[in-house]
Amino acid sequence: MPDTHPIPTAPGGGLVPAPLSIDGPGRGTVRLGADTALAAGPGTEDTARWLRDTLGAAFGLPLPPGSGTTPDTLALAVDPALPPEGYRLAADARWGVRITGGGPAGVFWGAQTLRQLLGPHAFRRAPLAPGRAAVLPEQTIEDGPRFAWRGMLLDVARHFLPKDGVLRTLDLLAAHKLNVLHLHLTDDQGWRIEIRRYPRLTEVGAWRERTKLGHRASPLWDECPHGGYYTQDDLREIVAYAAQRHITVVPEIDIPGHSQAAIAAYPELGNTDVIDTTSLKVWDTWGVNPNVLAPTDTTLRFYEHVLDEVLGLFPSPFVHIGGDECPKDQWRASATARARIAELSLADEDALQSWFIRHFDRWLTDRGRRLIGWDEILEGGLAPGAAVSSWRGYAGGIAAAKSGHDIVMCPEQQVYLDHRQHASPDEPVPIGFVRTLEDVYRFEPVPPELTAEQAAHVLGTQANVWTEVMDSQQRLDYQVFPRLAAFAEVAWSRLPAPAARDYQDFTRRMAAHYTRLDALGVGYRPPGGPLPWQKRPGVLGRPIDGAPPNV
């Protein structure tokens, strides 16, 4: 019996990110109700399971298996004639809804679009109106992504995010058709991955005695010890959960800088002929730390053993090794470092860092993986297979692409989501430049200086979420959303040049998208500014005035 009070949906659904084309909506409607069957073709099993877990839960639908031959059917299929992540979603009253993808990922992204078309109710975990059908207008959507790498970096080293928060993050990435989670697992302020060969990395390195509140110049401290880490089974679960959502988790193990937590756990890793490394603790403040790894065989073997376990947990073809912000003062003062420079006939300490990076590039290549690092790894030369995350601006990415290296564009001045969203003094812990929703929407990942051949090295783009001043899920939500929605459209959709982008249309679609975020419980920054409980009065930030430089 048909449902007499269906849940309506808006024509076009206010889709974010915007699809390539929408044909419709037509005059008819398609109803998903108690009699709707789910016909899952080969290669669509993960999406079928996801649909039952999400839409089934949200609308109280059993979605039993079906053949796809009746009008009341939700059918999933793979058609290799489409691009691997491309899809076609066709809703027709004669045969229901068909989602066809070029591969399993394409089918999944099509299912994400269906969820958006069904309105905010589809983002609830239980039905608000049990027994009521979901209805969508007849329409056909053709879609596919601009970039293969559509990512977000999540820094869990500065402030630990428990496993459930990471799983929630993966769901939010999937809802925005983002497919890379770059997990920043180690830094001066904490080591977050269990390494069974070296238990002190988590026994000691995962915990700090206190934490600076706000910018490093702030006089305030949180005296509560902070820490946590993921067991190897936690990480296997995270990776498997991500894979079901066609998301790759790229681990980052930072070397040779940003390493005080590791040195605190194993003092022999530091420059013992310069400082008493046994006195070092996990760092409790922010900034660039002078305590870096020693360029010794002991250090190389230690991190090879660490990476052996990392490779066993993360099937990602890329492993990020950091390589940024490595002060050379201790190496200049170290007889051991100077001897290594002489032994290798290196020019200076910058070349010593390049040697460090090249060692692990070869080590990863020998094991079928690719090294990726921050753009400082270009200094001193880079092995042919290595890729670059361009963070200091566009320049590193431009230089890398012109040298034949693949790049991921994530310039600090454009897509660092720890930067403040407004110039108002009410912004909580204001850091960096003002980067509004519109600023992010007008970000262009491919520098115009690149030729077509060079631009082909742009794997994609990612937004970076550094958590020095994000000490809770609430703070993460506020800084990340709604800007991640704008970023997702930049990464997925084939937008015109930045100045020609229709920001008014985007904000119109965001009106619908805010209701989805509300249903998901995301504590985003409202368009009118922070709510009272989102403010952090008295906690010092570091705002930078003016427009960010285009470097």
Coordinates of C-alpha atoms in Angstrom, one line a residue:
M1 CA 0.0 0.0 0.0
P2 CA 1.5 3.4 -0.9
D3 CA 2.4 5.8 1.8
T4 CA -0.1 8.6 2.1
H5 CA 2.2 11.2 3.6
P6 CA 5.6 11.1 1.8
I7 CA 8.5 13.1 3.0
P8 CA 9.1 15.8 0.2
T9 CA 12.4 16.8 -1.2
A10 CA 13.5 19.9 -3.0
P11 CA 14.0 19.8 -6.8
G12 CA 17.7 19.4 -7.5
G13 CA 18.3 18.9 -3.9
G14 CA 20.7 21.8 -3.4
L15 CA 23.6 19.5 -4.2
V16 CA 27.0 20.1 -2.7
P17 CA 29.4 19.6 -4.5
A18 CA 27.7 20.6 -7.7
P19 CA 27.4 17.8 -10.3
L20 CA 28.4 18.0 -13.9
S21 CA 24.8 18.0 -15.2
I22 CA 21.2 17.6 -14.0
D23 CA 18.5 16.7 -16.5
G24 CA 15.2 17.6 -14.7
P25 CA 13.5 17.6 -12.4
G26 CA 10.7 16.0 -14.4
R27 CA 7.0 16.1 -13.6
G28 CA 6.8 12.6 -12.1
T29 CA 8.2 11.4 -8.7
V30 CA 9.9 8.3 -7.4
R31 CA 8.9 6.9 -4.1
L32 CA 11.3 5.0 -1.8
G33 CA 9.1 3.2 0.8
A34 CA 8.5 -0.1 2.6
D35 CA 8.2 -2.0 -0.7
T36 CA 11.4 -0.7 -2.2
A37 CA 14.0 -3.4 -3.0
L38 CA 17.7 -2.9 -3.4
A39 CA 19.2 -4.6 -6.4
A40 CA 23.0 -4.6 -6.0
G41 CA 25.1 -5.7 -9.0
P42 CA 28.6 -7.1 -8.7
G43 CA 31.1 -4.6 -7.3
T44 CA 28.4 -2.6 -5.5
E45 CA 28.2 -4.6 -2.2
D46 CA 29.8 -2.0 0.0
T47 CA 27.4 0.7 -1.3
A48 CA 24.4 -1.6 -0.8
R49 CA 25.5 -2.2 2.8
W50 CA 26.0 1.5 3.4
L51 CA 22.6 2.4 1.9
R52 CA 20.9 -0.1 4.3
D53 CA 22.8 1.3 7.2
T54 CA 22.1 4.9 6.4
L55 CA 18.9 5.4 4.3
G56 CA 17.4 2.2 5.8
A57 CA 18.0 3.6 9.3
A58 CA 16.9 7.1 8.5
F59 CA 13.6 6.1 6.9
G60 CA 12.9 2.8 8.6
L61 CA 13.2 0.9 5.3
P62 CA 14.2 -2.7 5.1
L63 CA 15.5 -2.4 1.5
P64 CA 15.5 -6.2 0.9
P65 CA 17.4 -7.7 -2.0
G66 CA 15.7 -7.4 -5.3
S67 CA 16.1 -8.2 -9.0
G68 CA 15.8 -4.7 -10.4
T69 CA 12.9 -5.6 -12.6
T70 CA 10.1 -3.9 -10.7
P71 CA 9.2 -0.2 -10.7
D72 CA 9.8 0.1 -7.0
T73 CA 13.5 -0.6 -7.1
L74 CA 16.8 1.0 -6.1
A75 CA 19.3 -0.6 -8.4
L76 CA 23.1 -0.4 -8.3
A77 CA 25.4 -1.3 -11.1
V78 CA 29.0 -0.9 -12.5
D79 CA 29.5 0.2 -16.1
P80 CA 33.2 0.4 -17.0
A81 CA 32.3 2.7 -19.8
L82 CA 32.0 5.5 -17.2
P83 CA 35.0 7.1 -15.5
P84 CA 36.1 5.0 -12.4
E85 CA 34.7 7.6 -10.0
G86 CA 32.0 8.9 -12.3
Y87 CA 28.3 7.9 -12.0
R88 CA 24.9 8.3 -13.5
L89 CA 21.9 8.6 -11.2
A90 CA 18.5 8.2 -13.0
A91 CA 15.2 8.5 -11.1
D92 CA 12.2 7.6 -13.2
A93 CA 8.7 6.7 -12.0
R94 CA 8.6 3.7 -14.4
W95 CA 11.5 1.9 -12.8
G96 CA 12.6 3.6 -9.6
V97 CA 16.2 4.8 -9.1
R98 CA 19.3 3.5 -10.9
I99 CA 22.8 4.4 -9.8
T100 CA 25.5 3.3 -12.3
G101 CA 29.2 4.0 -11.6
G102 CA 32.3 3.5 -13.6
G103 CA 33.6 1.5 -10.7
P104 CA 32.6 0.7 -7.1
A105 CA 33.7 4.2 -6.0
G106 CA 31.5 5.9 -8.6
V107 CA 28.5 3.9 -7.4
F108 CA 29.2 5.1 -3.8
W109 CA 29.4 8.7 -4.8
G110 CA 26.2 8.3 -6.6
A111 CA 24.6 7.0 -3.4
Q112 CA 25.9 10.1 -1.6
T113 CA 24.1 12.2 -4.1
L114 CA 20.9 10.2 -3.6
R115 CA 21.1 10.8 0.1
Q116 CA 21.3 14.6 -0.5
L117 CA 18.4 14.5 -2.9
L118 CA 16.3 12.8 -0.2
G119 CA 16.6 15.8 2.1
P120 CA 17.9 16.3 5.7
H121 CA 15.8 13.4 7.0
A122 CA 18.2 11.1 5.2
F123 CA 21.0 12.3 7.5
R124 CA 19.3 11.1 10.7
R125 CA 20.1 7.9 12.4
A126 CA 16.4 7.0 13.0
P127 CA 13.2 7.9 11.3
L128 CA 11.4 11.1 12.4
A129 CA 8.2 9.8 10.8
P130 CA 8.2 6.0 10.7
G131 CA 6.3 4.5 7.8
R132 CA 6.5 7.6 5.6
A133 CA 8.1 7.2 2.2
A134 CA 10.9 9.4 0.8
V135 CA 10.1 11.0 -2.5
L136 CA 12.3 12.6 -5.1
P137 CA 11.5 14.1 -8.5
E138 CA 12.3 12.4 -11.7
Q139 CA 15.8 13.4 -12.9
T140 CA 19.0 12.2 -14.3
I141 CA 22.4 13.4 -12.9
E142 CA 25.7 12.8 -14.7
D143 CA 28.8 13.4 -12.6
G144 CA 32.4 12.7 -11.9
P145 CA 35.3 14.4 -10.1
R146 CA 37.9 16.9 -11.3
F147 CA 40.7 15.6 -9.2
A148 CA 41.7 12.1 -8.0
W149 CA 43.1 13.4 -4.7
R150 CA 40.4 15.2 -2.7
G151 CA 41.6 15.3 0.8
M152 CA 41.7 16.6 4.3
L153 CA 44.6 16.5 6.7
L154 CA 43.6 15.8 10.3
D155 CA 46.2 16.6 12.9
V156 CA 45.6 14.2 15.8
A157 CA 49.1 14.7 17.3
R158 CA 48.6 18.2 18.8
H159 CA 45.2 17.3 20.2
F160 CA 44.2 13.7 20.2
L161 CA 40.9 12.8 18.6
P162 CA 39.5 9.5 19.9
K163 CA 38.8 6.8 17.4
D164 CA 35.0 7.5 17.2
G165 CA 35.8 11.0 16.2
V166 CA 38.0 9.8 13.4
L167 CA 35.2 7.5 12.2
R168 CA 32.8 10.4 12.3
T169 CA 35.3 12.5 10.3
L170 CA 35.4 9.7 7.6
D171 CA 31.6 9.8 7.4
L172 CA 31.7 13.6 6.9
L173 CA 34.4 13.3 4.2
A174 CA 32.4 10.7 2.4
A175 CA 29.3 13.0 2.6
H176 CA 31.3 15.6 0.7
K177 CA 32.8 13.2 -1.8
L178 CA 36.3 13.6 -0.4
N179 CA 38.4 10.5 -0.7
V180 CA 41.7 11.1 1.2
L181 CA 42.2 11.4 5.0
H182 CA 45.8 12.5 5.6
L183 CA 46.3 11.4 9.3
H184 CA 49.1 13.4 11.0
L185 CA 50.0 10.8 13.6
T186 CA 53.3 12.1 15.2
D187 CA 54.7 15.4 16.3
D188 CA 56.6 17.1 19.1
Q189 CA 53.4 17.2 21.2
G190 CA 52.4 13.6 20.9
W191 CA 52.9 10.2 19.2
R192 CA 49.5 8.6 18.4
I193 CA 50.3 5.2 16.7
E194 CA 51.1 2.0 18.6
I195 CA 54.4 0.6 17.4
R196 CA 54.8 -2.8 19.1
R197 CA 58.6 -3.0 18.7
Y198 CA 59.0 0.3 20.5
P199 CA 56.3 0.5 23.3
R200 CA 57.7 3.6 24.9
L201 CA 56.5 5.6 21.9
T202 CA 53.0 5.4 23.3
E203 CA 53.9 4.7 27.0
V204 CA 55.9 8.0 27.1
G205 CA 55.4 9.8 23.8
A206 CA 51.6 9.8 23.7
W207 CA 51.2 11.9 26.8
R208 CA 52.2 15.5 27.8
E209 CA 52.0 16.9 31.3
R210 CA 50.1 20.1 30.3
T211 CA 49.0 22.1 27.2
K212 CA 49.4 25.7 26.1
L213 CA 45.9 27.3 25.7
G214 CA 45.8 29.4 22.6
H215 CA 48.7 30.7 20.6
R216 CA 52.2 30.0 22.0
A217 CA 52.5 33.6 23.2
S218 CA 49.4 33.0 25.5
P219 CA 50.1 33.1 29.2
L220 CA 47.4 30.5 29.8
W221 CA 47.9 26.7 30.4
D222 CA 45.6 23.7 30.7
E223 CA 47.3 21.9 33.5
C224 CA 45.4 18.6 32.8
P225 CA 47.7 16.0 31.2
H226 CA 46.7 15.3 27.6
G227 CA 47.2 12.4 25.3
G228 CA 46.0 9.2 23.8
Y229 CA 46.9 6.9 20.9
Y230 CA 45.4 4.4 18.5
T231 CA 46.1 0.7 18.9
Q232 CA 47.0 -1.2 15.8
D233 CA 43.6 -2.7 15.8
D234 CA 42.1 0.8 16.1
L235 CA 44.0 1.8 13.0
R236 CA 43.0 -1.4 11.1
E237 CA 39.4 -0.5 11.9
I238 CA 39.8 3.1 10.8
V239 CA 41.4 1.9 7.5
A240 CA 38.7 -0.7 6.9
Y241 CA 35.9 1.8 7.7
A242 CA 37.5 4.3 5.3
A243 CA 37.9 1.7 2.5
Q244 CA 34.2 0.9 2.7
R245 CA 33.7 4.6 1.9
H246 CA 36.3 4.6 -0.8
I247 CA 38.6 6.8 1.2
T248 CA 42.3 6.3 1.4
V249 CA 44.0 6.9 4.8
V250 CA 47.5 8.3 4.2
P251 CA 49.7 8.1 7.4
E252 CA 52.2 10.7 8.3
I253 CA 55.2 9.9 10.4
D254 CA 57.2 13.2 10.8
I255 CA 61.0 13.1 10.2
P256 CA 63.6 14.5 10.9
G257 CA 61.9 17.5 12.6
H258 CA 58.7 17.6 14.7
S259 CA 60.1 14.6 16.6
Q260 CA 60.5 15.6 20.3
A261 CA 57.8 13.1 21.4
A262 CA 59.8 10.3 19.9
I263 CA 63.1 11.6 21.4
A264 CA 61.4 11.9 24.8
A265 CA 60.6 8.2 24.6
Y266 CA 63.9 7.1 23.1
P267 CA 66.6 9.7 23.9
E268 CA 69.2 8.0 21.7
L269 CA 67.3 9.3 18.6
G270 CA 68.3 12.9 19.4
N271 CA 71.5 14.8 19.1
T272 CA 73.0 13.5 22.3
D273 CA 76.4 15.3 21.8
V274 CA 74.6 18.7 21.8
I275 CA 72.0 18.4 24.5
D276 CA 70.9 16.1 27.3
T277 CA 68.2 14.3 25.4
T278 CA 67.2 12.4 28.6
S279 CA 65.8 15.6 30.0
L280 CA 63.4 16.1 27.1
K281 CA 59.7 15.6 27.7
V282 CA 56.8 15.6 25.2
W283 CA 56.4 19.2 24.2
D284 CA 53.6 21.2 25.8
T285 CA 53.5 24.3 23.6
W286 CA 53.4 25.2 19.9
G287 CA 55.8 26.4 17.3
V288 CA 58.9 25.1 15.5
N289 CA 60.9 22.9 17.9
P290 CA 64.8 22.8 17.8
N291 CA 65.0 19.2 18.9
V292 CA 65.4 17.1 15.8
L293 CA 66.5 13.6 15.0
A294 CA 70.2 12.8 14.8
P295 CA 71.5 11.7 11.4
T296 CA 72.7 8.3 12.7
D297 CA 72.4 4.7 11.6
T298 CA 70.5 4.1 14.9
T299 CA 67.9 6.7 13.9
L300 CA 67.6 5.2 10.4
R301 CA 67.1 1.7 11.6
F302 CA 64.6 2.8 14.3
Y303 CA 62.4 4.6 11.7
E304 CA 62.7 1.7 9.3
H305 CA 61.3 -0.5 12.0
V306 CA 58.5 2.0 12.7
L307 CA 57.6 2.2 9.0
D308 CA 57.6 -1.6 8.7
E309 CA 54.7 -1.6 11.1
V310 CA 53.1 1.4 9.4
L311 CA 53.1 -0.3 6.0
G312 CA 51.4 -3.3 7.6
L313 CA 48.5 -1.1 8.8
F314 CA 48.0 1.3 5.9
P315 CA 47.7 0.0 2.3
S316 CA 47.9 3.5 1.0
P317 CA 50.3 3.8 -2.0
F318 CA 51.6 7.0 -0.4
V319 CA 53.3 7.4 3.0
H320 CA 53.9 11.0 4.2
I321 CA 57.2 11.6 6.0
G322 CA 56.8 15.3 6.8
G323 CA 60.2 16.7 6.1
D324 CA 59.2 20.3 7.1
E325 CA 60.4 22.8 9.6
C326 CA 63.6 21.1 10.6
P327 CA 65.9 23.6 12.3
K328 CA 69.6 22.8 11.6
D329 CA 71.1 24.5 14.7
Q330 CA 71.7 21.2 16.6
W331 CA 73.3 19.6 13.5
R332 CA 75.6 22.5 13.1
A333 CA 76.7 22.1 16.7
S334 CA 77.0 18.3 16.5
A335 CA 80.3 16.5 15.8
T336 CA 78.3 13.5 14.8
A337 CA 76.3 15.4 12.2
R338 CA 79.4 17.1 10.9
A339 CA 81.1 13.7 10.5
R340 CA 78.1 12.4 8.6
I341 CA 78.2 15.4 6.2
A342 CA 81.9 14.8 5.6
E343 CA 81.4 11.0 5.2
L344 CA 78.8 11.6 2.5
S345 CA 80.6 14.5 0.9
L346 CA 77.6 16.7 1.4
A347 CA 77.6 20.5 1.0
D348 CA 75.9 21.4 4.3
E349 CA 73.1 20.7 6.8
D350 CA 70.4 21.4 4.2
A351 CA 72.0 18.6 2.1
L352 CA 72.0 16.4 5.1
Q353 CA 68.2 16.8 5.4
S354 CA 67.9 15.9 1.7
W355 CA 70.0 12.8 2.4
F356 CA 67.6 11.9 5.3
I357 CA 64.6 12.2 3.0
R358 CA 66.2 10.4 0.1
H359 CA 67.1 7.4 2.3
F360 CA 63.4 6.8 3.2
D361 CA 62.3 7.5 -0.4
R362 CA 64.5 4.6 -1.5
W363 CA 63.4 2.5 1.4
L364 CA 59.7 3.0 0.6
T365 CA 60.2 2.6 -3.2
D366 CA 61.9 -0.8 -2.6
R367 CA 58.6 -1.8 -0.8
G368 CA 56.3 -0.6 -3.5
R369 CA 55.2 2.6 -1.9
R370 CA 55.7 6.3 -2.7
L371 CA 57.1 9.0 -0.4
I372 CA 55.2 12.2 -0.1
G373 CA 56.4 15.1 2.0
W374 CA 56.0 18.8 2.6
D375 CA 57.5 21.1 0.0
E376 CA 60.8 21.6 2.0
I377 CA 61.8 18.1 0.7
L378 CA 62.5 19.8 -2.6
E379 CA 65.5 21.5 -1.1
G380 CA 68.6 19.6 -2.1
G381 CA 66.9 17.6 -4.8
L382 CA 64.3 14.8 -4.8
A383 CA 64.1 11.3 -6.1
P384 CA 62.0 10.9 -9.2
G385 CA 59.1 9.0 -7.7
A386 CA 58.5 11.3 -4.7
A387 CA 55.5 13.6 -4.5
V388 CA 55.2 16.9 -2.8
S389 CA 52.5 18.5 -0.6
S390 CA 52.8 22.2 -1.4
W391 CA 51.9 24.0 1.9
R392 CA 54.0 27.2 2.0
G393 CA 52.1 28.6 -1.0
Y394 CA 52.0 27.7 -4.7
A395 CA 55.7 28.0 -5.3
G396 CA 56.7 24.6 -4.0
G397 CA 54.0 22.9 -6.1
I398 CA 55.0 24.9 -9.2
A399 CA 58.7 24.0 -8.8
A400 CA 57.8 20.3 -8.2
A401 CA 55.5 20.1 -11.2
K402 CA 58.1 21.7 -13.5
S403 CA 60.6 19.2 -12.2
G404 CA 58.3 16.3 -13.1
H405 CA 57.0 15.5 -9.5
D406 CA 53.4 14.9 -8.6
I407 CA 51.9 17.4 -6.3
V408 CA 49.0 17.9 -3.9
M409 CA 48.1 21.6 -3.6
C410 CA 47.3 22.7 0.0
P411 CA 48.7 26.2 0.4
E412 CA 48.6 27.6 3.9
Q413 CA 47.2 31.0 2.7
Q414 CA 44.2 29.4 1.1
V415 CA 43.1 26.1 2.7
Y416 CA 44.5 25.9 6.2
L417 CA 41.2 25.6 8.1
D418 CA 42.8 26.6 11.4
H419 CA 43.0 30.1 10.0
R420 CA 40.2 32.4 11.2
Q421 CA 36.9 32.7 9.2
H422 CA 36.2 36.4 10.0
A423 CA 37.9 39.6 11.2
S424 CA 35.4 39.9 14.1
P425 CA 36.9 39.9 17.7
D426 CA 34.3 37.2 18.5
E427 CA 36.1 34.6 16.4
P428 CA 37.4 31.9 18.8
V429 CA 41.2 31.8 19.2
P430 CA 41.8 33.7 15.9
I431 CA 44.8 32.4 14.0
G432 CA 46.3 33.6 10.7
F433 CA 44.6 35.3 7.8
V434 CA 40.9 35.7 7.3
R435 CA 39.7 32.9 5.1
T436 CA 35.9 33.1 4.6
L437 CA 33.6 30.6 3.0
E438 CA 33.8 32.6 -0.2
D439 CA 37.6 32.7 -0.1
V440 CA 37.8 28.9 0.1
Y441 CA 35.2 28.6 -2.7
R442 CA 37.4 30.8 -5.0
F443 CA 40.6 28.8 -4.3
E444 CA 42.1 27.3 -7.5
P445 CA 44.4 24.3 -7.0
V446 CA 46.1 24.5 -10.4
P447 CA 48.5 27.4 -10.8
P448 CA 48.1 29.2 -14.1
E449 CA 51.9 29.2 -14.6
L450 CA 51.8 25.5 -15.4
T451 CA 51.6 24.1 -18.9
A452 CA 49.1 21.4 -19.6
E453 CA 51.8 18.8 -19.3
Q454 CA 53.0 20.2 -16.0
A455 CA 49.4 20.6 -14.7
A456 CA 48.9 16.9 -15.2
H457 CA 51.2 16.4 -12.1
V458 CA 48.6 18.0 -9.9
L459 CA 47.1 14.9 -8.2
G460 CA 44.6 17.1 -6.5
T461 CA 44.2 19.2 -3.4
Q462 CA 43.5 19.0 0.3
A463 CA 42.5 21.2 3.2
N464 CA 44.7 21.0 6.3
V465 CA 43.3 21.0 9.8
W466 CA 46.0 21.7 12.3
T467 CA 44.8 21.3 15.9
E468 CA 47.0 23.4 18.1
V469 CA 44.0 25.5 19.1
M470 CA 41.3 22.9 18.4
D471 CA 41.0 20.9 21.6
S472 CA 37.6 19.3 21.1
Q473 CA 35.2 18.0 18.6
Q474 CA 33.2 21.2 18.9
R475 CA 36.2 23.3 18.0
L476 CA 37.0 21.1 15.1
D477 CA 33.5 21.3 13.7
Y478 CA 33.5 25.1 14.0
Q479 CA 36.8 25.6 12.2
V480 CA 36.2 23.0 9.5
F481 CA 32.6 23.6 8.6
P482 CA 31.1 25.0 6.5
R483 CA 34.4 25.8 4.7
L484 CA 35.0 22.1 4.0
A485 CA 31.8 22.1 1.9
A486 CA 33.2 24.9 -0.3
F487 CA 36.6 23.1 -0.5
A488 CA 34.8 19.9 -1.5
E489 CA 33.2 21.6 -4.5
V490 CA 36.6 23.1 -5.5
A491 CA 38.1 19.6 -5.4
W492 CA 35.2 17.7 -7.1
S493 CA 33.4 20.1 -9.5
R494 CA 34.6 21.5 -12.7
L495 CA 34.3 25.2 -11.7
P496 CA 35.1 28.2 -13.9
A497 CA 38.0 30.5 -13.0
P498 CA 37.8 31.8 -9.5
A499 CA 36.4 35.3 -10.3
A500 CA 33.7 33.7 -12.5
R501 CA 32.4 31.3 -9.9
D502 CA 28.8 31.7 -9.0
Y503 CA 29.1 32.2 -5.2
Q504 CA 25.5 33.3 -4.9
D505 CA 24.4 29.9 -6.3
F506 CA 26.7 28.1 -3.9
T507 CA 25.2 30.0 -0.9
R508 CA 21.7 29.1 -2.2
R509 CA 22.6 25.5 -2.3
M510 CA 24.4 25.8 1.1
A511 CA 21.0 26.8 2.6
A512 CA 19.9 23.2 2.0
H513 CA 23.3 21.8 3.0
Y514 CA 23.1 23.5 6.4
T515 CA 20.0 21.4 7.2
R516 CA 22.0 18.3 6.4
L517 CA 24.8 19.4 8.7
D518 CA 22.3 20.1 11.4
A519 CA 20.9 16.6 11.0
L520 CA 24.4 15.2 11.3
G521 CA 25.0 17.2 14.5
V522 CA 27.9 19.2 13.0
G523 CA 28.6 22.3 15.1
Y524 CA 29.5 24.5 12.1
R525 CA 30.1 28.3 12.2
P526 CA 26.8 29.9 11.4
P527 CA 26.7 32.5 8.6
G528 CA 26.0 35.2 11.1
G529 CA 29.0 34.4 13.4
P530 CA 29.7 32.3 16.4
L531 CA 27.0 31.3 18.8
P532 CA 27.7 32.1 22.5
W533 CA 29.1 28.7 23.3
Q534 CA 31.4 28.7 20.3
K535 CA 33.3 31.8 21.5
R536 CA 36.6 31.5 23.5
P537 CA 36.9 34.9 25.1
G538 CA 40.3 35.6 26.6
V539 CA 42.2 32.9 24.8
L540 CA 45.0 34.5 22.8
G541 CA 45.3 33.9 19.1
R542 CA 47.6 35.3 16.4
P543 CA 45.5 37.1 13.7
I544 CA 47.3 38.4 10.6
D545 CA 45.8 41.4 9.0
G546 CA 45.4 41.9 5.3
A547 CA 45.0 39.6 2.3
P548 CA 47.3 36.6 2.3
P549 CA 50.3 36.7 -0.1
N550 CA 50.1 34.8 -3.3
V551 CA 53.4 33.0 -3.0

